[in-house]
C-alpha positions as semicolon CSV with decimal commas, in nm:
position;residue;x (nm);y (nm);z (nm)
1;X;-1,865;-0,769;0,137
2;X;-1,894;-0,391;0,141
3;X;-1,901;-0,119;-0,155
4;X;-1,678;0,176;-0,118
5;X;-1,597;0,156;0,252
6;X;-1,449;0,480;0,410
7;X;-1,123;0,236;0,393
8;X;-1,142;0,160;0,019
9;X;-1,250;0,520;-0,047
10;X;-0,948;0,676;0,145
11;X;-0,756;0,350;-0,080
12;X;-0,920;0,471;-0,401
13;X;-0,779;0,776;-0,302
14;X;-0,473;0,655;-0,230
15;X;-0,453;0,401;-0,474
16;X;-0,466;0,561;-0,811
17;X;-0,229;0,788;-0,637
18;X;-0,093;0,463;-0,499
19;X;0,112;0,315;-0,772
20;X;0,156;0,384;-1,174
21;X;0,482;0,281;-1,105
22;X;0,666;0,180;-1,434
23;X;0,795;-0,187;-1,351
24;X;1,052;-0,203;-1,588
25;X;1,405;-0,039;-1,442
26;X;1,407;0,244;-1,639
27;X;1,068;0,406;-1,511
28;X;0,908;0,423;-1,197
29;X;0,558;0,568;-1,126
30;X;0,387;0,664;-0,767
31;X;0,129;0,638;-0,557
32;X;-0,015;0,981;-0,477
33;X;-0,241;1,073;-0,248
34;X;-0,415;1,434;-0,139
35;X;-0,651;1,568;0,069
36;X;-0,976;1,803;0,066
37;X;-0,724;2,098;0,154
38;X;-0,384;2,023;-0,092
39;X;-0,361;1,992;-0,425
40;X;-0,286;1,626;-0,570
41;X;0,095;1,513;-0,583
42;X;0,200;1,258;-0,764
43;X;0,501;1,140;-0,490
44;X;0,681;0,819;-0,437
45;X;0,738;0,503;-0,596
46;X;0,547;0,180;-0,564
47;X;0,220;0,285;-0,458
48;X;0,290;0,616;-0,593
49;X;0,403;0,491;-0,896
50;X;0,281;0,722;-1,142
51;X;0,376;0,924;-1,440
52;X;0,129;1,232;-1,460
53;X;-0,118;1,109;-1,227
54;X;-0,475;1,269;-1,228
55;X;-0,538;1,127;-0,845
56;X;-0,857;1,200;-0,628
57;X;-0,904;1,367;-0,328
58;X;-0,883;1,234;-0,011
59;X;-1,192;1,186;0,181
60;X;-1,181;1,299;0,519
61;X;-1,353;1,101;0,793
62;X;-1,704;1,159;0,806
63;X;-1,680;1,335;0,464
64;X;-1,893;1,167;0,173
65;X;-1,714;1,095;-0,134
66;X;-1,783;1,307;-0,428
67;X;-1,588;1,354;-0,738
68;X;-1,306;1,538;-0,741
69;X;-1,140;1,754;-1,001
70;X;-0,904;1,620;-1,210
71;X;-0,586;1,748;-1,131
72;X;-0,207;1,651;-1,287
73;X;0,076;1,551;-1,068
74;X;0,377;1,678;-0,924
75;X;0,607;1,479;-0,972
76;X;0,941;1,441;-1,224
77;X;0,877;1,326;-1,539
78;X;0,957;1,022;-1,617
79;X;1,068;0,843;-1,927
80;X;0,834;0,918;-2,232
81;X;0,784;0,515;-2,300
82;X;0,555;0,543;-1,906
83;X;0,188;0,515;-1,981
84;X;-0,057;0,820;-1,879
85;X;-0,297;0,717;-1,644
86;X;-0,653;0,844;-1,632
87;X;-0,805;0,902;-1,264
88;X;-1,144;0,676;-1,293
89;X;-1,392;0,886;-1,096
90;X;-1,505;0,807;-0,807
91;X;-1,904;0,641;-0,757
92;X;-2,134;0,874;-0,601
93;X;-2,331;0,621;-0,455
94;X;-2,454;0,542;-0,127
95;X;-2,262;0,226;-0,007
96;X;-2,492;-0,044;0,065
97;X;-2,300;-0,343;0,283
98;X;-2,398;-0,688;0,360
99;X;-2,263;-0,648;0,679
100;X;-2,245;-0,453;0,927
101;X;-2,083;-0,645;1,241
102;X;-1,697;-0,710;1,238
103;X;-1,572;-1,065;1,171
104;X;-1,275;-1,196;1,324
105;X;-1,005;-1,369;1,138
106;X;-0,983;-1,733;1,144
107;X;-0,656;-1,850;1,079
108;X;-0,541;-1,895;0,745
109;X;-0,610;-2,169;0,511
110;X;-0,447;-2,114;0,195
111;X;-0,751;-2,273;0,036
112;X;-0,983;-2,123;-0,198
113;X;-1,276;-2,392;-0,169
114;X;-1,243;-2,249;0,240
115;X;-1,275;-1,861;0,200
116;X;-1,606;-1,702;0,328
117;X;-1,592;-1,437;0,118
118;X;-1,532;-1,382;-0,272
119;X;-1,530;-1,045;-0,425
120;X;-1,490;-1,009;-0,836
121;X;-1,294;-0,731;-0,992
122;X;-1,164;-0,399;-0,834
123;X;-1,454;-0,241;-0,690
124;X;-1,555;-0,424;-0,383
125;X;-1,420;-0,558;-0,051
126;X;-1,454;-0,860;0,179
127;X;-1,505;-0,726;0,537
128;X;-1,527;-0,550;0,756
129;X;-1,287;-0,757;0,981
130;X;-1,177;-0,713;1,344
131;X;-0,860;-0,944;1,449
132;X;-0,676;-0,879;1,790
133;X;-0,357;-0,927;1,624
134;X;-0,373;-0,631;1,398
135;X;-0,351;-0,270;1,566
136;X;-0,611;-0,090;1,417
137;X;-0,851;-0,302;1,349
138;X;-1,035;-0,396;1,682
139;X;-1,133;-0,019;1,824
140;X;-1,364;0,149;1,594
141;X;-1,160;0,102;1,322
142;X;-1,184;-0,208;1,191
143;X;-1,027;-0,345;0,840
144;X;-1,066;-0,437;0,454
145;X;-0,946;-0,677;0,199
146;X;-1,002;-0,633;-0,135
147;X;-0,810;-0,609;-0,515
148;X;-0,760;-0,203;-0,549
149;X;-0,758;-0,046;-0,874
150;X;-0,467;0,136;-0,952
151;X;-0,434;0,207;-1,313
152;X;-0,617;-0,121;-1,453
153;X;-0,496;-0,230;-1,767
154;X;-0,755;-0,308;-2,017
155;X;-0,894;-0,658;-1,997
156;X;-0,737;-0,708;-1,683
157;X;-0,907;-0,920;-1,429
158;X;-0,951;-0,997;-1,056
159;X;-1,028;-1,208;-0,799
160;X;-1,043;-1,166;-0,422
161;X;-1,117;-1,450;-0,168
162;X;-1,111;-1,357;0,225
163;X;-1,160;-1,493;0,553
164;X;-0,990;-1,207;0,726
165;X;-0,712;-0,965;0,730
166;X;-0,415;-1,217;0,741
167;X;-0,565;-1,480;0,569
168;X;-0,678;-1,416;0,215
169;X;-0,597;-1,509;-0,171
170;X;-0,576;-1,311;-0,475
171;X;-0,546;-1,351;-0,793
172;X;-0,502;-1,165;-1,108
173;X;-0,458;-1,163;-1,462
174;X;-0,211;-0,871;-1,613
175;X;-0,156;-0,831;-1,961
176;X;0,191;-0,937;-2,082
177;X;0,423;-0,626;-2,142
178;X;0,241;-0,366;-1,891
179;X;0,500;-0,106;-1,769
180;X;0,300;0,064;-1,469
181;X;0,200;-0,046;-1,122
182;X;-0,188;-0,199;-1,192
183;X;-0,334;-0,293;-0,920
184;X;-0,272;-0,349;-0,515
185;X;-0,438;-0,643;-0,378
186;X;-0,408;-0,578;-0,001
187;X;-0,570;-0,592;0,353
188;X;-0,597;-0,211;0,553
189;X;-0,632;-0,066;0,807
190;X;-0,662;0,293;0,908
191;X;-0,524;0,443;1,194
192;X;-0,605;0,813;1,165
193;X;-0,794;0,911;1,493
194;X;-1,109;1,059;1,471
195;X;-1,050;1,438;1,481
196;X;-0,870;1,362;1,142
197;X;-0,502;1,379;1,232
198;X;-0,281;1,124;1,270
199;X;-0,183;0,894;1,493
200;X;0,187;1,079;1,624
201;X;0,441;0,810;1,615
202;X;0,587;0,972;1,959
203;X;0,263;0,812;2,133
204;X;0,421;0,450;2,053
205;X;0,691;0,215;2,207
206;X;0,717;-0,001;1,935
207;X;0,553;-0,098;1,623
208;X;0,648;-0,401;1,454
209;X;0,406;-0,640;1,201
210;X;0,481;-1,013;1,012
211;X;0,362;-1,062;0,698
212;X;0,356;-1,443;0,573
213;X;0,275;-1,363;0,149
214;X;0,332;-1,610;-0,087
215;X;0,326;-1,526;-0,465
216;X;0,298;-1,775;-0,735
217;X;0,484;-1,706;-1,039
218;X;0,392;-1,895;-1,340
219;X;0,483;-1,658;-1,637
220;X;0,845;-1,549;-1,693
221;X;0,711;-1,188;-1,784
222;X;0,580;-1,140;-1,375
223;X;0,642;-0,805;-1,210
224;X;0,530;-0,748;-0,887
225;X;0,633;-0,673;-0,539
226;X;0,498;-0,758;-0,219
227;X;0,525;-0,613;0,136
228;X;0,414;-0,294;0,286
229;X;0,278;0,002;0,285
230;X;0,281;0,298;0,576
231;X;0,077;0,603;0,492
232;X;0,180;0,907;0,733
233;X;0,148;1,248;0,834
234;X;0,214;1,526;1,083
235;X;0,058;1,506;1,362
236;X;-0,216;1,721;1,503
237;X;-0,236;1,886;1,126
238;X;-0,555;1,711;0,958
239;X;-0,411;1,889;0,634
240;X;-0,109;1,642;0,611
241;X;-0,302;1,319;0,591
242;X;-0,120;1,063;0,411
243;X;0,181;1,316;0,267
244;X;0,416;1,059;0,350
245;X;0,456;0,724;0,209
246;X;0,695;0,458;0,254
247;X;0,674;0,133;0,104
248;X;0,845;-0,193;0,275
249;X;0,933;-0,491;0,022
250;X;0,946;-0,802;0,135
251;X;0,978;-0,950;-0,216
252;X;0,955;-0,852;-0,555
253;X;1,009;-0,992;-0,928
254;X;1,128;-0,853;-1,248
255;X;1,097;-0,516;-1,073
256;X;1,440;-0,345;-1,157
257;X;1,578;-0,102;-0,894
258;X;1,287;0,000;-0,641
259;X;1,052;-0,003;-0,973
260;X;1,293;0,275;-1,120
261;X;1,342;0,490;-0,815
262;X;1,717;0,588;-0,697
263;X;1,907;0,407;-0,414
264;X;2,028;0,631;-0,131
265;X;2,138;0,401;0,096
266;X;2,257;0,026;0,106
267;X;2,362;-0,213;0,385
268;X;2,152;-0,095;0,658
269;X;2,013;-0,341;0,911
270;X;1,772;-0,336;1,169
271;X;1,818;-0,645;1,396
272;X;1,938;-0,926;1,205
273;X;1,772;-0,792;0,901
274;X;1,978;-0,573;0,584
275;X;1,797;-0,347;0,394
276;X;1,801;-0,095;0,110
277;X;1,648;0,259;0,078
278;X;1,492;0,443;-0,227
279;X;1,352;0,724;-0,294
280;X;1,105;0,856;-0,598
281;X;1,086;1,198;-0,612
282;X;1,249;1,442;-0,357
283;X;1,156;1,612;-0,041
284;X;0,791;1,621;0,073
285;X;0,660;1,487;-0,242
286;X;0,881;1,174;-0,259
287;X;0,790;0,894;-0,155
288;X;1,054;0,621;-0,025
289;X;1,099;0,236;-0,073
290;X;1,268;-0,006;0,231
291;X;1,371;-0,357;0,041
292;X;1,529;-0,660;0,171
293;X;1,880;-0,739;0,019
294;X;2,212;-0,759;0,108
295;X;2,498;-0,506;0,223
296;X;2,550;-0,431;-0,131
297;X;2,200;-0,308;-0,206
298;X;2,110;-0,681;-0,399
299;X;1,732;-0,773;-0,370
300;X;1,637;-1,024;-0,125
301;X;1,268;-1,181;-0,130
302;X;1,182;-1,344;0,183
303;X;0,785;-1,562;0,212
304;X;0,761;-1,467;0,609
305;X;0,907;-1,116;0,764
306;X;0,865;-0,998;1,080
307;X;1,013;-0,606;1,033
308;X;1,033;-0,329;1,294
309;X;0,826;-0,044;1,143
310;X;0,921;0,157;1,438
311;X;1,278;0,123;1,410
312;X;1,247;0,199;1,043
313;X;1,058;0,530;1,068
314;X;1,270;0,717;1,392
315;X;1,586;0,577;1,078
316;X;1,407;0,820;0,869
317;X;1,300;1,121;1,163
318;X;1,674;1,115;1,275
319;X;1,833;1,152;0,893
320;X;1,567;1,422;0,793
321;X;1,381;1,250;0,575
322;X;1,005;1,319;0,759
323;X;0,947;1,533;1,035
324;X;1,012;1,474;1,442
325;X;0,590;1,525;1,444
326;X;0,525;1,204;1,218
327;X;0,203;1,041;1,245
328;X;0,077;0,750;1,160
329;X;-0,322;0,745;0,914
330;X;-0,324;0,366;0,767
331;X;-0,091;0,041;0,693
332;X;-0,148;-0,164;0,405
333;X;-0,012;-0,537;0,275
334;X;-0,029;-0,684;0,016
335;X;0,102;-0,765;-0,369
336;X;0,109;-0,489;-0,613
337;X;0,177;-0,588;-1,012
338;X;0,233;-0,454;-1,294
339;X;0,241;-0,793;-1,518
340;X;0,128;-1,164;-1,482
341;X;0,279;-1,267;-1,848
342;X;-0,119;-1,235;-1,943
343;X;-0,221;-1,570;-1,717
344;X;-0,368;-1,562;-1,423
345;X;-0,142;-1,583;-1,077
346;X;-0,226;-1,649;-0,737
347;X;-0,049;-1,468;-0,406
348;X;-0,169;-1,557;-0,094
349;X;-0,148;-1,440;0,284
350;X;-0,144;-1,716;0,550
351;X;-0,058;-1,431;0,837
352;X;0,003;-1,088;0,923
353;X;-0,014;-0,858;1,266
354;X;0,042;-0,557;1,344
355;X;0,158;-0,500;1,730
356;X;0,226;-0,173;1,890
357;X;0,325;-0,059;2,255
């Protein structure tokens, strides 16, 4: 277990930012991110999900963290009824892990009585974890796992048991009724390289990850979705960290149309797979949504994916949408809600990789 990693910082950062999404189908909220040079935006839709964000900064690598100022967001605003976050500030102090060498990842077990780790609430992390099958998380950069707080709702709780990146169990307790994106329990990894810019896509071959997530739905008011999500930039600029974000879901319940973002494309496949595209927001502060369903934009949940991230991002280079520079700074799974019906739920991950050429 480690305390404000650079990974949960950069998360923190991203995380607020990441997702006041209104669940219901009327509102959606974003995840927004920034950096030490831009001003917060408020872009997106799932992790981005929010109304008038107050987001942090980002912290470079090799930068301390340090409060930021509290700045609104950018984006549209949405219907009146969508909560106003407030940006919790970030803790000043010095992060003190338990430890310091990599763990790989067992395989899963899908058994709480077997995790290693167990980390309470929304602060804290289980790793650091290495794991050969994730790009990213074996060279220097190695990954986290942990409950991230997005815009908690009060008396909201959290529980996060680990062994590794793709093998993990979460669970949470949402209040009954909450209308914005909560929390994201996930497993990272950051790619940016070290000067601070991102990885550019145009390096890579192919990039393609499986994600094995199961949720447990016990309450009829559940909203959540589950899946991915791909944090960009252009490459060789530093100053475009994470300015793109696209969200891939898997699943999701009870969350309306892309959490209340607007379709712009149905029936699209990639191999044998048909997807659906969103977008919250427009241009360089919107932030787009990939969900399974069928040619006439339906919603499809699936437990186990394998999806071509590759594939899905040159999609989105060739129709304009980000730049022929893209980069890629971090990947993310994991299940973000907005409600549990007020009892606890359990999702768990029995695999995921990440594989590049």
């Amino acid at each position: 277990m480690i305390r404000l990693s650079r990974a949960q910082t950069v998360l923190a950062a991203i995380g607020v930012a990441s997702a006041l999404t209104a669940c219901s189908p009327a509102v959606s909220a974003l995840h927004a991110v920034s950096n030490s040079s831009r001003a917060p935006s408020c872009r997106g839709a799932v992790h981005r999900h929010c109304s008038v964000p107050t987001p942090r900064s980002l912290i470079p690598r090799g930068v301390s963290s340090s409060p930021a100022p509290r700045l609104a967001g950018t984006s549209p605003s949405p219907s009146p009824t969508t909560p106003t976050p407030t940006t919790p500030a970030p803790t000043t102090s010095t992060p003190t892990p338990t430890a310091t060498t990599p763990t790989s990842a067992p395989t899963g077990t899908g058994s709480a009585s077997a995790y290693a780790c167990t980390v309470t609430g929304f602060s804290d992390q289980c790793g650091p974890y290495s794991d050969p099958a994730i790009y990213g998380s074996t060279a220097g950069e190695v990954g986290y796992v942990g409950n991230q707080n997005v815009n908690l709702a009060s008396g909201e709780t959290g529980t996060m048991n680990a062994n590794g990146l793709g093998d993990w169990q979460a669970t949470v307790n949402a209040p009954a009724g909450n209308t914005a994106v909560s929390e994201w329990s996930n497993s990272n990894v950051m790619l940016t390289q070290p000067d601070n810019t991102p990885v550019p896509l145009s390096s890579l071959n192919s990039l393609t990850s499986e994600l094995d997530i199961i949720p447990q739905t016990t309450a009829p008011g559940t909203s959540e979705d589950l899946g991915w999500d791909v944090w960009g930039g252009d490459s060789g600029k530093s100053s475009s960290d994470y300015n793109y974000e696209m969200m891939i879901w898997s699943g999701q319940i009870n969350r309306g149309t892309c959490g209340g973002g607007t379709v712009l494309h149905t029936g699209i496949t990639f191999g044998s797979q048909t997807w659906s595209l969103c977008e919250w927001g427009t241009g360089s502060t919107g932030e787009f949504i990939w969900y399974l369903s069928d040619a006439s934009g339906n919603a499809v949940s699936q437990e186990d994916t394998t999806i071509n991230i590759y594939a899905m991002l040159q999609w989105m280079i060739a129709r304009g949408y980000y730049p022929a520079g893209y980069g890629l700074n971090m990947v993310t799974v994991g299940s973000e809600v907005c409600s549990t019906g007020g009892v606890p739920e359990t999702v768990t991950v029995r695999k995921w990789t990440l594989s590049k050429s």
